[in-house]
PDB file of C-alpha atoms in Angstrom:
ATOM      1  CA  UNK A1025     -74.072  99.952-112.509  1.00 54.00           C
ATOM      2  CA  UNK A1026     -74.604 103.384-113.818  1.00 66.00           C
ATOM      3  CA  UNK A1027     -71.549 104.882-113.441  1.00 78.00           C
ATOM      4  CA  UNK A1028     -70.667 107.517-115.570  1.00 83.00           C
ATOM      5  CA  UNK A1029     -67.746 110.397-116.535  1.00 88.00           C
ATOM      6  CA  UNK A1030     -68.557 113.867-115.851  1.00 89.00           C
ATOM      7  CA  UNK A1031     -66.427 116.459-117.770  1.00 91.00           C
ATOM      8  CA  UNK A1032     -66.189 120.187-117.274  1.00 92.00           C
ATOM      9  CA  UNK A1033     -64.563 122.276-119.879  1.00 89.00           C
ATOM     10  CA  UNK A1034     -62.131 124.897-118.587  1.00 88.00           C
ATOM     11  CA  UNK A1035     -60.517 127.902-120.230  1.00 86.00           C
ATOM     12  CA  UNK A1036     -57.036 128.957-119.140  1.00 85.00           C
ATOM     13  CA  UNK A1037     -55.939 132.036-119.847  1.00 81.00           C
ATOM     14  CA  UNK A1038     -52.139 132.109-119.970  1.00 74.00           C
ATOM     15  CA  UNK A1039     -51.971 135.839-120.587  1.00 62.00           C
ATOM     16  CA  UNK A1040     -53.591 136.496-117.183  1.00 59.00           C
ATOM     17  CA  UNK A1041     -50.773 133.718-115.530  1.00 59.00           C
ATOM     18  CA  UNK A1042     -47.661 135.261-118.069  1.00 59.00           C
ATOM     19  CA  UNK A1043     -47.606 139.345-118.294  1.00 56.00           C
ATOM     20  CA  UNK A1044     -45.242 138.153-122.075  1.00 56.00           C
ATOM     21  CA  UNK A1045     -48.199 137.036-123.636  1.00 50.00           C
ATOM     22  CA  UNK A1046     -50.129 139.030-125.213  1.00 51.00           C
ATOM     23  CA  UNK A1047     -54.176 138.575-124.895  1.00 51.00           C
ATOM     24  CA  UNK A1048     -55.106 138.660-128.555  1.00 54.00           C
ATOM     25  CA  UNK A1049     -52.072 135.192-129.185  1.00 56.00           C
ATOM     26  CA  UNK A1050     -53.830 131.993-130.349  1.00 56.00           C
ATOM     27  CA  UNK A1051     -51.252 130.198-127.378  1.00 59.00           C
ATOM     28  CA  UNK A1052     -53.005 132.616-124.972  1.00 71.00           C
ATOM     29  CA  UNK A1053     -55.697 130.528-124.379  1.00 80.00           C
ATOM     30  CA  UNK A1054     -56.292 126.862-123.848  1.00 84.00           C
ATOM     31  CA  UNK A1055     -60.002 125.282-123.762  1.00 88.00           C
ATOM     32  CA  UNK A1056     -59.317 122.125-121.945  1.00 90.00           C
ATOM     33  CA  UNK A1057     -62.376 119.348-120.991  1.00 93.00           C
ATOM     34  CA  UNK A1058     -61.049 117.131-117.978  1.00 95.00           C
ATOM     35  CA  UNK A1059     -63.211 113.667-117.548  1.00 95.00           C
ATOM     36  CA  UNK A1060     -63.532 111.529-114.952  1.00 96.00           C
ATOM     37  CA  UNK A1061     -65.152 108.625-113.942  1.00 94.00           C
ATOM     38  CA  UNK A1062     -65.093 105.786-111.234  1.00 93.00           C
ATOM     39  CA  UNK A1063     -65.493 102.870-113.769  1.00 92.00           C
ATOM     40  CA  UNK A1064     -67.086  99.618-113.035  1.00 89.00           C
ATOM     41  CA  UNK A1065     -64.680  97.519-110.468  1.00 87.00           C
ATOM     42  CA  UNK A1066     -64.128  93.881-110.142  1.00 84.00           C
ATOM     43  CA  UNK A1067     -62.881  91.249-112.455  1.00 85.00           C
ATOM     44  CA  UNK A1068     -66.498  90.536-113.186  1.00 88.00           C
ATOM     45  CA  UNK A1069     -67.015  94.024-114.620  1.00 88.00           C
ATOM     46  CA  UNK A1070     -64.529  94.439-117.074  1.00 93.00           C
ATOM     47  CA  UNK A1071     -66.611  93.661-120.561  1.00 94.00           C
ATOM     48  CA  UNK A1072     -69.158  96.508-119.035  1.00 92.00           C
ATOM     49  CA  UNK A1073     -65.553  98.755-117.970  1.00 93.00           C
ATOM     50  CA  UNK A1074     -64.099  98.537-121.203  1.00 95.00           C
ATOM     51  CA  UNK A1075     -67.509  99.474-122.531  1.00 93.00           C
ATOM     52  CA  UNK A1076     -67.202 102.734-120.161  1.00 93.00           C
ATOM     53  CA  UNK A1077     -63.581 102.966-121.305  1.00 94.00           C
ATOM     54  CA  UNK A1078     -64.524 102.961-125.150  1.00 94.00           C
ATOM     55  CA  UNK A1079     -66.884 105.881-124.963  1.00 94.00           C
ATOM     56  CA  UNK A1080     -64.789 107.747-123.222  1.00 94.00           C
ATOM     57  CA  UNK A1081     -61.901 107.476-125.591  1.00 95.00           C
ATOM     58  CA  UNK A1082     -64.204 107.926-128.337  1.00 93.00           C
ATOM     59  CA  UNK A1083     -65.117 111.903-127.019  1.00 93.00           C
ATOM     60  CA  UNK A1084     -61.702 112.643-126.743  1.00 93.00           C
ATOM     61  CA  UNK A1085     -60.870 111.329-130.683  1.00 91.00           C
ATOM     62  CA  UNK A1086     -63.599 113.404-131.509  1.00 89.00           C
ATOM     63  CA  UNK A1087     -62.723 116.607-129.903  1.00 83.00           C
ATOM     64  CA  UNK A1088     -58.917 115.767-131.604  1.00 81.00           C
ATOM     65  CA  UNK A1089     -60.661 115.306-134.773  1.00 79.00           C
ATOM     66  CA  UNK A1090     -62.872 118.305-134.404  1.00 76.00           C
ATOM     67  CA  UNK A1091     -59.759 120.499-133.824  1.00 67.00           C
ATOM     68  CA  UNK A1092     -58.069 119.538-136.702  1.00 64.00           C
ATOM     69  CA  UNK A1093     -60.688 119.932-139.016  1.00 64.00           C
ATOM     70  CA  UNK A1094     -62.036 123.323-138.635  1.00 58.00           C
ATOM     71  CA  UNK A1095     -61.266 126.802-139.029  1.00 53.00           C
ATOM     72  CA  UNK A1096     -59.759 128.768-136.020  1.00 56.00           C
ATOM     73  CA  UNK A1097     -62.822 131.043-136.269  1.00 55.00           C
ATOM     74  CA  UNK A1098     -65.497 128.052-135.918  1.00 58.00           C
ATOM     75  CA  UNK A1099     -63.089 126.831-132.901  1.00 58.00           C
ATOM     76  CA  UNK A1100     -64.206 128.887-130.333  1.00 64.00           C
ATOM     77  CA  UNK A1101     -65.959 126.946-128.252  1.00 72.00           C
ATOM     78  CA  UNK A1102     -64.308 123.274-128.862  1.00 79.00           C
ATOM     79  CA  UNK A1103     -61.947 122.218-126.443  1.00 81.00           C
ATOM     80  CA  UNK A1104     -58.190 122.330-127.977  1.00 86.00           C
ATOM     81  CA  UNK A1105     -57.584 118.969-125.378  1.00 91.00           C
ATOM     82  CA  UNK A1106     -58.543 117.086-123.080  1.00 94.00           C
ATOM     83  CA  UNK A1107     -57.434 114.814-119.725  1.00 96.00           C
ATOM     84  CA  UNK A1108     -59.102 111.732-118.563  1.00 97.00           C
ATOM     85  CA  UNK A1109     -58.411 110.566-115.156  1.00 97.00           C
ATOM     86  CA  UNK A1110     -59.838 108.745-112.138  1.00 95.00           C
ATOM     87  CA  UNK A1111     -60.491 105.242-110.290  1.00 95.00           C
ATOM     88  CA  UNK A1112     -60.664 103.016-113.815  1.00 95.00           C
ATOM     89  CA  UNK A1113     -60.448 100.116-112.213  1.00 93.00           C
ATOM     90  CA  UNK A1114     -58.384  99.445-115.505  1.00 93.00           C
ATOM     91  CA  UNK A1115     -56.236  96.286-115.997  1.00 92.00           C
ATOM     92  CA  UNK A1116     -53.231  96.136-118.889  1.00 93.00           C
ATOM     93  CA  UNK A1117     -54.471  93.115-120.218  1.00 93.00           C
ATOM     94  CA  UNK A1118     -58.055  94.809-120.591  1.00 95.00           C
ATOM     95  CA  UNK A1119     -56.004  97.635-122.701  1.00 95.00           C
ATOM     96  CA  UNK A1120     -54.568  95.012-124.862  1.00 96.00           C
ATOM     97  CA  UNK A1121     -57.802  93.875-125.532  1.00 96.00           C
ATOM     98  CA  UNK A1122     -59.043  96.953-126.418  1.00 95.00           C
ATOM     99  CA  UNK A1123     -56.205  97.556-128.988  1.00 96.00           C
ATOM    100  CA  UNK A1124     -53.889  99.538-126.821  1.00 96.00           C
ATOM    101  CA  UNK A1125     -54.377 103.180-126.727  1.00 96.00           C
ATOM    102  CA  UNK A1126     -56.625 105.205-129.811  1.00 96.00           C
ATOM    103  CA  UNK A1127     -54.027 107.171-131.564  1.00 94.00           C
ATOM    104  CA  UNK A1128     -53.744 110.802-130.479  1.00 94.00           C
ATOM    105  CA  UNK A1129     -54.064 109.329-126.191  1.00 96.00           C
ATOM    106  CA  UNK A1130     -51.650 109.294-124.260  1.00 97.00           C
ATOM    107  CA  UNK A1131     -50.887 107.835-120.645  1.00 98.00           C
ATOM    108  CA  UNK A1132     -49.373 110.368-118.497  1.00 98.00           C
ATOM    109  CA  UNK A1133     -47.739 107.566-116.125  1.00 98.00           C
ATOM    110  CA  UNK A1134     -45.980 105.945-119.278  1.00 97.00           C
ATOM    111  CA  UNK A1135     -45.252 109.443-121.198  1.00 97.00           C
ATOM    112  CA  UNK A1136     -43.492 110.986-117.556  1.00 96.00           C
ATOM    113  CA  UNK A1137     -40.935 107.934-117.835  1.00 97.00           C
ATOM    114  CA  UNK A1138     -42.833 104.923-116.373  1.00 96.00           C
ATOM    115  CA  UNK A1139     -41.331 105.476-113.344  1.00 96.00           C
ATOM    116  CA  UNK A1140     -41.661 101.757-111.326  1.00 94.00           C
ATOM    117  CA  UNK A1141     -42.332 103.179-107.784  1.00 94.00           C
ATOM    118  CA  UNK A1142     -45.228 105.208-108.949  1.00 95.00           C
ATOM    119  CA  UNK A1143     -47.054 102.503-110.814  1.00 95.00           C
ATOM    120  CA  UNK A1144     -49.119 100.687-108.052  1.00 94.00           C
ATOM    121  CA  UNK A1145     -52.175 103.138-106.903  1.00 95.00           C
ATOM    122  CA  UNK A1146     -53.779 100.091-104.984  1.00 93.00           C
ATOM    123  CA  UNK A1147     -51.668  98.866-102.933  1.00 90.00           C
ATOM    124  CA  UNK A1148     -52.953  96.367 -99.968  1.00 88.00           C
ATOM    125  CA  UNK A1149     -49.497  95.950 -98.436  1.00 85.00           C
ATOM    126  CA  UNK A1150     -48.748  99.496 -97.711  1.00 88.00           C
ATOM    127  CA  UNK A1151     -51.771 100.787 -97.418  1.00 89.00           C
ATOM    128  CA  UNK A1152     -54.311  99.387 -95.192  1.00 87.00           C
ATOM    129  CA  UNK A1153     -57.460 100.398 -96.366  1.00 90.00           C
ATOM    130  CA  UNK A1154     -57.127  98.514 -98.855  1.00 85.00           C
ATOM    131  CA  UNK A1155     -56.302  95.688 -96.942  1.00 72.00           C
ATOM    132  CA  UNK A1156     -58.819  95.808 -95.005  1.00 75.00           C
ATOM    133  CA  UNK A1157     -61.639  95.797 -97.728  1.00 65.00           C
ATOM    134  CA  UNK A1158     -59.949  92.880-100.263  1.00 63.00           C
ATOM    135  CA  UNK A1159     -59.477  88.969-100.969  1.00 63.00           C
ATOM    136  CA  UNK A1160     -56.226  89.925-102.418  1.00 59.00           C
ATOM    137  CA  UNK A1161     -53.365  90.472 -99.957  1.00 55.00           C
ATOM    138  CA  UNK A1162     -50.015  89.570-101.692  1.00 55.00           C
ATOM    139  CA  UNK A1163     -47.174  88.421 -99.937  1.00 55.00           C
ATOM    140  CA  UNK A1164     -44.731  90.848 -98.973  1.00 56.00           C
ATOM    141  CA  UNK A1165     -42.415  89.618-101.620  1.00 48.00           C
ATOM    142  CA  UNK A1166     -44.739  89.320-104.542  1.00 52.00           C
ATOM    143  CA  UNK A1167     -45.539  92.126-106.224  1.00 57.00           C
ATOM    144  CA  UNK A1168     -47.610  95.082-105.187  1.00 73.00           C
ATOM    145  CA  UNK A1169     -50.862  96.194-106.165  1.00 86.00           C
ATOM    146  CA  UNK A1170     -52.374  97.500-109.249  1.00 91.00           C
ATOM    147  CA  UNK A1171     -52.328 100.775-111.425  1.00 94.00           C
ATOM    148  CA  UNK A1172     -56.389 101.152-111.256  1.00 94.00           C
ATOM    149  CA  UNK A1173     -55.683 104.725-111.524  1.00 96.00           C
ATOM    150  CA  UNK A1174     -54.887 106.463-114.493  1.00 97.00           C
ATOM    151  CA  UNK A1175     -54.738 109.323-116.600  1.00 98.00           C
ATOM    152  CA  UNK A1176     -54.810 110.011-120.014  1.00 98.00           C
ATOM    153  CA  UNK A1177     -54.537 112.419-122.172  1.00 97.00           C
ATOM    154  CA  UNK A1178     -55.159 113.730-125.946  1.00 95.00           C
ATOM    155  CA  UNK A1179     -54.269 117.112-127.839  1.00 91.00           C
ATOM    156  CA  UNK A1180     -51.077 118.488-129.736  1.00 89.00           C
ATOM    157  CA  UNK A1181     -50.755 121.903-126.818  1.00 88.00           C
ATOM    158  CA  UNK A1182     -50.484 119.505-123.785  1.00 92.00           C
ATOM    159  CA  UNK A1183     -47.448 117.359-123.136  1.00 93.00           C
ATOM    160  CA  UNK A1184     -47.058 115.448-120.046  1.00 96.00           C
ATOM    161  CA  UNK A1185     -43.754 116.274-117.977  1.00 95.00           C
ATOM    162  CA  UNK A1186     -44.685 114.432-114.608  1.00 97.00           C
ATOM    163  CA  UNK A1187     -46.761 111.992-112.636  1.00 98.00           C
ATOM    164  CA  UNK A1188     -46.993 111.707-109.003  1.00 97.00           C
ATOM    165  CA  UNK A1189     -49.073 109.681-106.181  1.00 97.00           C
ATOM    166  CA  UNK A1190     -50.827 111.409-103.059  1.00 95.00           C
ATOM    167  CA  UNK A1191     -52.018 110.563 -99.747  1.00 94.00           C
ATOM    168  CA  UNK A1192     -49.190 108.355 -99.150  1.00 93.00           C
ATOM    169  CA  UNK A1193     -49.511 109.280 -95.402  1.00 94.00           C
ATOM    170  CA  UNK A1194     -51.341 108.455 -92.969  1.00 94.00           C
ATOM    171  CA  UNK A1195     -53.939 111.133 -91.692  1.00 94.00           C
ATOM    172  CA  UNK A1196     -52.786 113.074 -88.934  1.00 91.00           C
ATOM    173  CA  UNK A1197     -54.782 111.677 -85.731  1.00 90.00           C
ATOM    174  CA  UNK A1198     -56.414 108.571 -87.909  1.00 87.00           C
ATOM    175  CA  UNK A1199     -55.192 105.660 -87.934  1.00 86.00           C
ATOM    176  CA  UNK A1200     -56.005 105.500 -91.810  1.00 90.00           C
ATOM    177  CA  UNK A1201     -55.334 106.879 -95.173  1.00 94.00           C
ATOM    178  CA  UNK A1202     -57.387 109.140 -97.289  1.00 93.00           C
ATOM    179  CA  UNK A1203     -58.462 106.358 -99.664  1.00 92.00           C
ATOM    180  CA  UNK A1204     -58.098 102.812-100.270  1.00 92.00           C
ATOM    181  CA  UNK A1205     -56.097 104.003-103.302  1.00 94.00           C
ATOM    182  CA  UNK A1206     -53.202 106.643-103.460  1.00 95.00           C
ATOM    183  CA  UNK A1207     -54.175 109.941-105.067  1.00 96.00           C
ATOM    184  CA  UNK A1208     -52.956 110.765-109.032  1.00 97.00           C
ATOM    185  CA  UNK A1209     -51.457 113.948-109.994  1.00 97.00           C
ATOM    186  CA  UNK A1210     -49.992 114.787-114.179  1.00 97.00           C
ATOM    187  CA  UNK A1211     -47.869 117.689-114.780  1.00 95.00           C
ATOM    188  CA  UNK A1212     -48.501 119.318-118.040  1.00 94.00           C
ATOM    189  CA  UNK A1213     -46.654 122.060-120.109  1.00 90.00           C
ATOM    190  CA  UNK A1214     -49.225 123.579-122.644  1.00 87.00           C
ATOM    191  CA  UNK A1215     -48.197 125.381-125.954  1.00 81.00           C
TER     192      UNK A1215
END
């Protein structure tokens, strides 16, 4: 369906954000590439999602790869890590399939403790947008939605300390939510 991740590559200075660091420290600076994507939905879609899913695993390998090979001269430009995140669409079964997570990726959901109430990001019993737009409407006392949003991530100077959902309210004067899914935030500490 064409859809496709985007990445930008950002460089955080830490020296700028900590006067204790001093500008000239390797830990002073952290080239990060965040991805994102809104990968193909539906049950239908997931030989062409996992497809999507592959190739986007596959750049962040390489970038892990790439920083362990080389010299910290020829480094300057790679990114050190890297986040993927967004509307996956993603199942667990289709993760199985796939092997599980490449070695080096992490999930930030499962790394900040797996916490159960911050699991479902589509959720058509409390939120009604996405009620209003699907087949599936569980009973109240089945279980809840699905975790179509995720994030991973992949490099040795990130670690994952939390994971959060957003828009869990209503908008002010609307009747409605921001989305027909609830927002993703990751915490990270980098080194």
């Amino acid at each position: 369906m064409g859809r496709q991740a985007i990445s930008v590559d950002l460089c955080i200075h830490f020296a700028q954000l900590n006067s204790t660091l001093s500008a000239s420290s390797p830990a002073a600076t952290l080239r990060l590439r965040v991805f994102t994507a809104h990968l193909e939905s539906s049950r239908d879609g997931a030989d062409y999602r996992k497809a999507q899913l592959r190739q986007v695993w596959s750049k962040m390998s390489l970038l892990e790869s790439a920083t362990s090979k080389f010299a910290s001269t020829e480094l300057q430009h790679i990114p050190q890590a890297s986040i993927f995140c967004g509307d996956l669409n993603l199942r667990d079964s289709e993760v199985r399939e796939l092997g599980g997570l490449p070695n080096g990726i992490s999930d930030v959901w499962e790394a900040s403790g797996s916490r159960p109430e911050l699991r479902v990001t589509w959720d058509p019993v409390r939120n009604s947008n996405a009620g209003r737009f699907s087949k599936y409407v569980p009973k109240k006392s089945q279980s809840q939605g699905c975790r179509y949003d995720r994030m991973y991530w992949c490099g040795k100077r990130l670690r994952a300390v939390d994971f959060g959902l957003h828009g869990l309210e209503r908008v002010p004067r609307c009747s409605c939510f921001p989305s027909d899914h609830w927002g993703i935030l990751g915490r990270f500490v980098a080194s």
